[in-house]
Amino acid sequence: MRAHENQICRRRTRAMTTITVPQVVPSPVEDAEALMKAFQGWGTDEQAVIYILAHRDAAQRKLIRQAYEEKYNELLTDRLQSELSGDLQTAMGYWVLDPTERQAVIANAATKCIDEEYPVIVEIACANSPAELLEVKQAYHAIYKRSLEEDVAAGATGNLRNLLVALVSTYRYDGDEVNGGLARSEAKIIQADVKNGVTADHGELIRVLGTRSRAQLGATFNCFRDEHGTTVTKALLHGSDPTGYARVLRTAARCIADTDKYFAKVLRNAMHKSGTDEESLLRVVVMHAEKDLRAIKDEFHRRASVALEQAIAKETSGDFKTFIMALVGTSQ
């Protein structure tokens, strides 16, 4: 069953990817040699590095890493860290990793300051399919010799811990079947939980968010809106919340309810008038370029009335701009 889920995900991914790969691709050894040439001399040829790595898919990049290590007896990831700097260094460092390893590394960094970086954990837990989340957790365990769940539990406290552990621990049903009666009853449960505001531990809302399928939650959220004339996320805005916990609940609900809309909003916020949040920008682009960035781009355009490429071109510069634009499907 898991193999079938992965096959469906791969077909969907090919349709939604934004990177372009040449019809004729050099061998991994040739790419490794070209990268070494870019590293040598008076300064790194960042454009050459981008030209190669931004236009190779995950399987091709893995072969390049292997060829580079065998030929030069050093890790490509280490060499990139020493040759690049700034946001390009961060983005490229994530990009050359295997996609599941990349998410594991990003999740680990988030657990170190989870009160601020909780959206990263929410995104990994809620935007992935059950099979994909399981693969990320397996990669995390292989790299860090600990489970993602225990690091999340160690980094968070109180209600934040309860919610995030529930989200990363689940293996949701991934089909389209919905129980209408359950949706109506749980919409009422959520209303009672939300009505109590910050005095509640939101245990029932955590249970629902942490166990139900995306389709079931969609039905429950629709019932809530039909019954109360507002969305669950807007209902969570009511009242004061000195702990900020309602924001975490809203983040999880929004990410589950409509993943494309959620990430389009993250990108819009990352390129706000007050300044560019390069970390959020590169995280979304790097993590989704080979998965579903095309759909996110379409949603961004609908919401912002401007193409994502145009927004990025306006808010970024230099080699980082060249790299990110290549990943979103526009070479500079």
mmCIF file of C-alpha atoms in Angstrom, residues 121-296:
data_model
loop_
_atom_site.group_PDB
_atom_site.id
_atom_site.type_symbol
_atom_site.label_atom_id
_atom_site.label_comp_id
_atom_site.label_asym_id
_atom_site.label_seq_id
_atom_site.Cartn_x
_atom_site.Cartn_y
_atom_site.Cartn_z
ATOM 1 C CA ILE A 121 7.443 21.465 12.215
ATOM 2 C CA VAL A 122 3.798 22.091 11.336
ATOM 3 C CA GLU A 123 4.604 22.245 7.619
ATOM 4 C CA ILE A 124 6.591 19.012 7.627
ATOM 5 C CA ALA A 125 3.906 17.223 9.633
ATOM 6 C CA CYS A 126 0.878 18.560 7.754
ATOM 7 C CA ALA A 127 1.970 19.203 4.151
ATOM 8 C CA ASN A 128 3.465 15.759 3.584
ATOM 9 C CA SER A 129 1.453 12.653 2.850
ATOM 10 C CA PRO A 130 1.508 10.015 5.605
ATOM 11 C CA ALA A 131 4.050 7.975 3.630
ATOM 12 C CA GLU A 132 6.251 11.042 3.047
ATOM 13 C CA LEU A 133 6.153 12.029 6.726
ATOM 14 C CA LEU A 134 7.161 8.508 7.704
ATOM 15 C CA GLU A 135 10.152 8.698 5.344
ATOM 16 C CA VAL A 136 11.205 12.041 6.850
ATOM 17 C CA LYS A 137 11.026 10.573 10.354
ATOM 18 C CA GLN A 138 13.067 7.570 9.267
ATOM 19 C CA ALA A 139 15.699 9.871 7.751
ATOM 20 C CA TYR A 140 15.707 11.941 10.949
ATOM 21 C CA HIS A 141 16.307 8.839 13.046
ATOM 22 C CA ALA A 142 19.119 7.688 10.751
ATOM 23 C CA ILE A 143 20.904 11.065 10.889
ATOM 24 C CA TYR A 144 20.436 12.030 14.550
ATOM 25 C CA LYS A 145 19.938 8.623 16.249
ATOM 26 C CA ARG A 146 16.848 10.052 17.912
ATOM 27 C CA SER A 147 13.235 10.322 16.843
ATOM 28 C CA LEU A 148 11.730 13.565 15.603
ATOM 29 C CA GLU A 149 8.988 13.103 18.184
ATOM 30 C CA GLU A 150 11.399 13.065 21.130
ATOM 31 C CA ASP A 151 13.293 16.140 19.920
ATOM 32 C CA VAL A 152 10.036 18.032 19.416
ATOM 33 C CA ALA A 153 8.886 16.968 22.886
ATOM 34 C CA ALA A 154 12.209 18.055 24.400
ATOM 35 C CA GLY A 155 12.160 21.443 22.667
ATOM 36 C CA ALA A 156 8.551 22.428 23.327
ATOM 37 C CA THR A 157 6.430 22.747 26.457
ATOM 38 C CA GLY A 158 2.757 22.762 27.423
ATOM 39 C CA ASN A 159 0.090 22.954 24.752
ATOM 40 C CA LEU A 160 2.683 23.592 22.038
ATOM 41 C CA ARG A 161 4.336 20.289 22.859
ATOM 42 C CA ASN A 162 0.998 18.464 22.920
ATOM 43 C CA LEU A 163 0.011 19.764 19.497
ATOM 44 C CA LEU A 164 3.346 19.347 17.710
ATOM 45 C CA VAL A 165 3.964 15.842 19.071
ATOM 46 C CA ALA A 166 0.453 14.844 17.996
ATOM 47 C CA LEU A 167 1.063 16.194 14.488
ATOM 48 C CA VAL A 168 4.444 14.519 13.920
ATOM 49 C CA SER A 169 3.308 11.229 15.480
ATOM 50 C CA THR A 170 0.253 10.639 13.330
ATOM 51 C CA TYR A 171 -0.196 8.425 10.264
ATOM 52 C CA ARG A 172 -3.376 9.780 8.719
ATOM 53 C CA TYR A 173 -5.741 8.058 6.356
ATOM 54 C CA ASP A 174 -4.863 9.584 2.974
ATOM 55 C CA GLY A 175 -8.000 8.827 0.976
ATOM 56 C CA ASP A 176 -11.044 10.884 0.044
ATOM 57 C CA GLU A 177 -13.704 9.057 2.077
ATOM 58 C CA VAL A 178 -15.540 11.333 4.521
ATOM 59 C CA ASN A 179 -17.939 10.624 7.408
ATOM 60 C CA GLY A 180 -20.521 13.413 7.353
ATOM 61 C CA GLY A 181 -21.933 12.643 10.778
ATOM 62 C CA LEU A 182 -18.482 12.685 12.323
ATOM 63 C CA ALA A 183 -17.718 15.995 10.602
ATOM 64 C CA ARG A 184 -20.851 17.601 12.091
ATOM 65 C CA SER A 185 -20.238 16.255 15.599
ATOM 66 C CA GLU A 186 -16.564 17.258 15.611
ATOM 67 C CA ALA A 187 -17.430 20.728 14.291
ATOM 68 C CA LYS A 188 -19.534 21.138 17.454
ATOM 69 C CA ILE A 189 -16.692 19.802 19.610
ATOM 70 C CA ILE A 190 -14.278 22.288 18.042
ATOM 71 C CA GLN A 191 -16.730 25.142 18.630
ATOM 72 C CA ALA A 192 -16.990 24.262 22.315
ATOM 73 C CA ASP A 193 -13.191 24.050 22.552
ATOM 74 C CA VAL A 194 -12.602 27.345 20.739
ATOM 75 C CA LYS A 195 -15.319 29.102 22.780
ATOM 76 C CA ASN A 196 -13.320 28.530 25.967
ATOM 77 C CA GLY A 197 -10.449 30.576 24.502
ATOM 78 C CA VAL A 198 -7.098 30.694 26.257
ATOM 79 C CA THR A 199 -8.522 29.071 29.405
ATOM 80 C CA ALA A 200 -8.831 25.771 27.506
ATOM 81 C CA ASP A 201 -6.099 23.277 26.775
ATOM 82 C CA HIS A 202 -7.696 22.725 23.336
ATOM 83 C CA GLY A 203 -7.357 18.977 23.864
ATOM 84 C CA GLU A 204 -10.241 18.103 21.580
ATOM 85 C CA LEU A 205 -9.031 20.397 18.815
ATOM 86 C CA ILE A 206 -5.555 18.866 19.109
ATOM 87 C CA ARG A 207 -7.090 15.391 18.916
ATOM 88 C CA VAL A 208 -9.035 16.244 15.777
ATOM 89 C CA LEU A 209 -6.130 18.025 14.060
ATOM 90 C CA GLY A 210 -3.735 15.256 14.993
ATOM 91 C CA THR A 211 -5.768 12.228 13.898
ATOM 92 C CA ARG A 212 -8.239 12.976 11.105
ATOM 93 C CA SER A 213 -7.497 12.779 7.396
ATOM 94 C CA ARG A 214 -7.161 15.902 5.295
ATOM 95 C CA ALA A 215 -10.482 15.131 3.579
ATOM 96 C CA GLN A 216 -12.247 14.556 6.907
ATOM 97 C CA LEU A 217 -10.856 17.755 8.367
ATOM 98 C CA GLY A 218 -11.973 19.643 5.270
ATOM 99 C CA ALA A 219 -15.514 18.365 5.815
ATOM 100 C CA THR A 220 -15.381 19.252 9.514
ATOM 101 C CA PHE A 221 -14.098 22.776 8.801
ATOM 102 C CA ASN A 222 -16.866 23.251 6.205
ATOM 103 C CA CYS A 223 -19.490 22.165 8.737
ATOM 104 C CA PHE A 224 -18.029 24.596 11.266
ATOM 105 C CA ARG A 225 -18.206 27.443 8.756
ATOM 106 C CA ASP A 226 -21.755 26.594 7.678
ATOM 107 C CA GLU A 227 -22.938 26.406 11.285
ATOM 108 C CA HIS A 228 -21.127 29.422 12.723
ATOM 109 C CA GLY A 229 -20.599 31.712 9.739
ATOM 110 C CA THR A 230 -16.837 31.856 10.175
ATOM 111 C CA THR A 231 -13.840 29.636 9.658
ATOM 112 C CA VAL A 232 -12.035 27.736 12.406
ATOM 113 C CA THR A 233 -8.931 29.860 11.872
ATOM 114 C CA LYS A 234 -10.875 33.116 12.222
ATOM 115 C CA ALA A 235 -12.665 31.813 15.303
ATOM 116 C CA LEU A 236 -9.281 31.217 16.904
ATOM 117 C CA LEU A 237 -8.508 34.932 16.466
ATOM 118 C CA HIS A 238 -11.209 35.956 18.954
ATOM 119 C CA GLY A 239 -10.094 36.943 22.426
ATOM 120 C CA SER A 240 -6.680 37.729 23.798
ATOM 121 C CA ASP A 241 -3.968 35.094 23.741
ATOM 122 C CA PRO A 242 -0.883 36.120 25.701
ATOM 123 C CA THR A 243 0.791 32.763 25.041
ATOM 124 C CA GLY A 244 0.441 32.971 21.252
ATOM 125 C CA TYR A 245 -0.794 29.378 21.242
ATOM 126 C CA ALA A 246 -3.836 30.236 19.115
ATOM 127 C CA ARG A 247 -1.416 31.223 16.334
ATOM 128 C CA VAL A 248 0.054 27.719 16.391
ATOM 129 C CA LEU A 249 -3.404 26.142 16.164
ATOM 130 C CA ARG A 250 -4.295 28.476 13.298
ATOM 131 C CA THR A 251 -1.059 27.614 11.480
ATOM 132 C CA ALA A 252 -1.812 23.893 11.712
ATOM 133 C CA ALA A 253 -5.449 24.307 10.667
ATOM 134 C CA ARG A 254 -4.522 26.486 7.671
ATOM 135 C CA CYS A 255 -1.751 24.156 6.516
ATOM 136 C CA ILE A 256 -4.033 21.119 6.670
ATOM 137 C CA ALA A 257 -7.064 22.829 5.145
ATOM 138 C CA ASP A 258 -5.354 24.166 1.998
ATOM 139 C CA THR A 259 -1.634 23.515 1.600
ATOM 140 C CA ASP A 260 -1.185 25.578 -1.578
ATOM 141 C CA LYS A 261 -2.984 28.570 -0.088
ATOM 142 C CA TYR A 262 -0.945 28.230 3.103
ATOM 143 C CA PHE A 263 2.429 28.271 1.345
ATOM 144 C CA ALA A 264 1.352 31.089 -0.966
ATOM 145 C CA LYS A 265 0.665 33.137 2.173
ATOM 146 C CA VAL A 266 4.040 32.186 3.662
ATOM 147 C CA LEU A 267 5.697 33.464 0.479
ATOM 148 C CA ARG A 268 3.667 36.675 0.490
ATOM 149 C CA ASN A 269 4.609 37.311 4.114
ATOM 150 C CA ALA A 270 8.257 36.535 3.308
ATOM 151 C CA MET A 271 8.299 39.346 0.751
ATOM 152 C CA HIS A 272 6.495 41.940 2.839
ATOM 153 C CA LYS A 273 7.111 45.659 2.530
ATOM 154 C CA SER A 274 8.943 45.685 5.861
ATOM 155 C CA GLY A 275 11.723 43.520 4.404
ATOM 156 C CA THR A 276 12.392 40.137 2.860
ATOM 157 C CA ASP A 277 12.420 37.013 5.025
ATOM 158 C CA GLU A 278 14.988 35.075 2.994
ATOM 159 C CA GLU A 279 14.870 32.073 5.338
ATOM 160 C CA SER A 280 11.157 31.455 4.766
ATOM 161 C CA LEU A 281 11.470 32.204 1.059
ATOM 162 C CA LEU A 282 14.281 29.740 0.459
ATOM 163 C CA ARG A 283 12.662 27.109 2.699
ATOM 164 C CA VAL A 284 9.441 27.035 0.704
ATOM 165 C CA VAL A 285 11.125 27.197 -2.702
ATOM 166 C CA VAL A 286 13.815 24.614 -1.972
ATOM 167 C CA MET A 287 11.436 22.180 -0.267
ATOM 168 C CA HIS A 288 8.705 22.423 -2.901
ATOM 169 C CA ALA A 289 10.460 23.064 -6.238
ATOM 170 C CA GLU A 290 10.465 19.351 -7.050
ATOM 171 C CA LYS A 291 7.106 18.647 -5.461
ATOM 172 C CA ASP A 292 4.216 21.109 -5.806
ATOM 173 C CA LEU A 293 5.652 24.579 -6.332
ATOM 174 C CA ARG A 294 3.777 25.021 -9.609
ATOM 175 C CA ALA A 295 0.451 24.833 -7.758
ATOM 176 C CA ILE A 296 1.767 27.168 -5.054
#
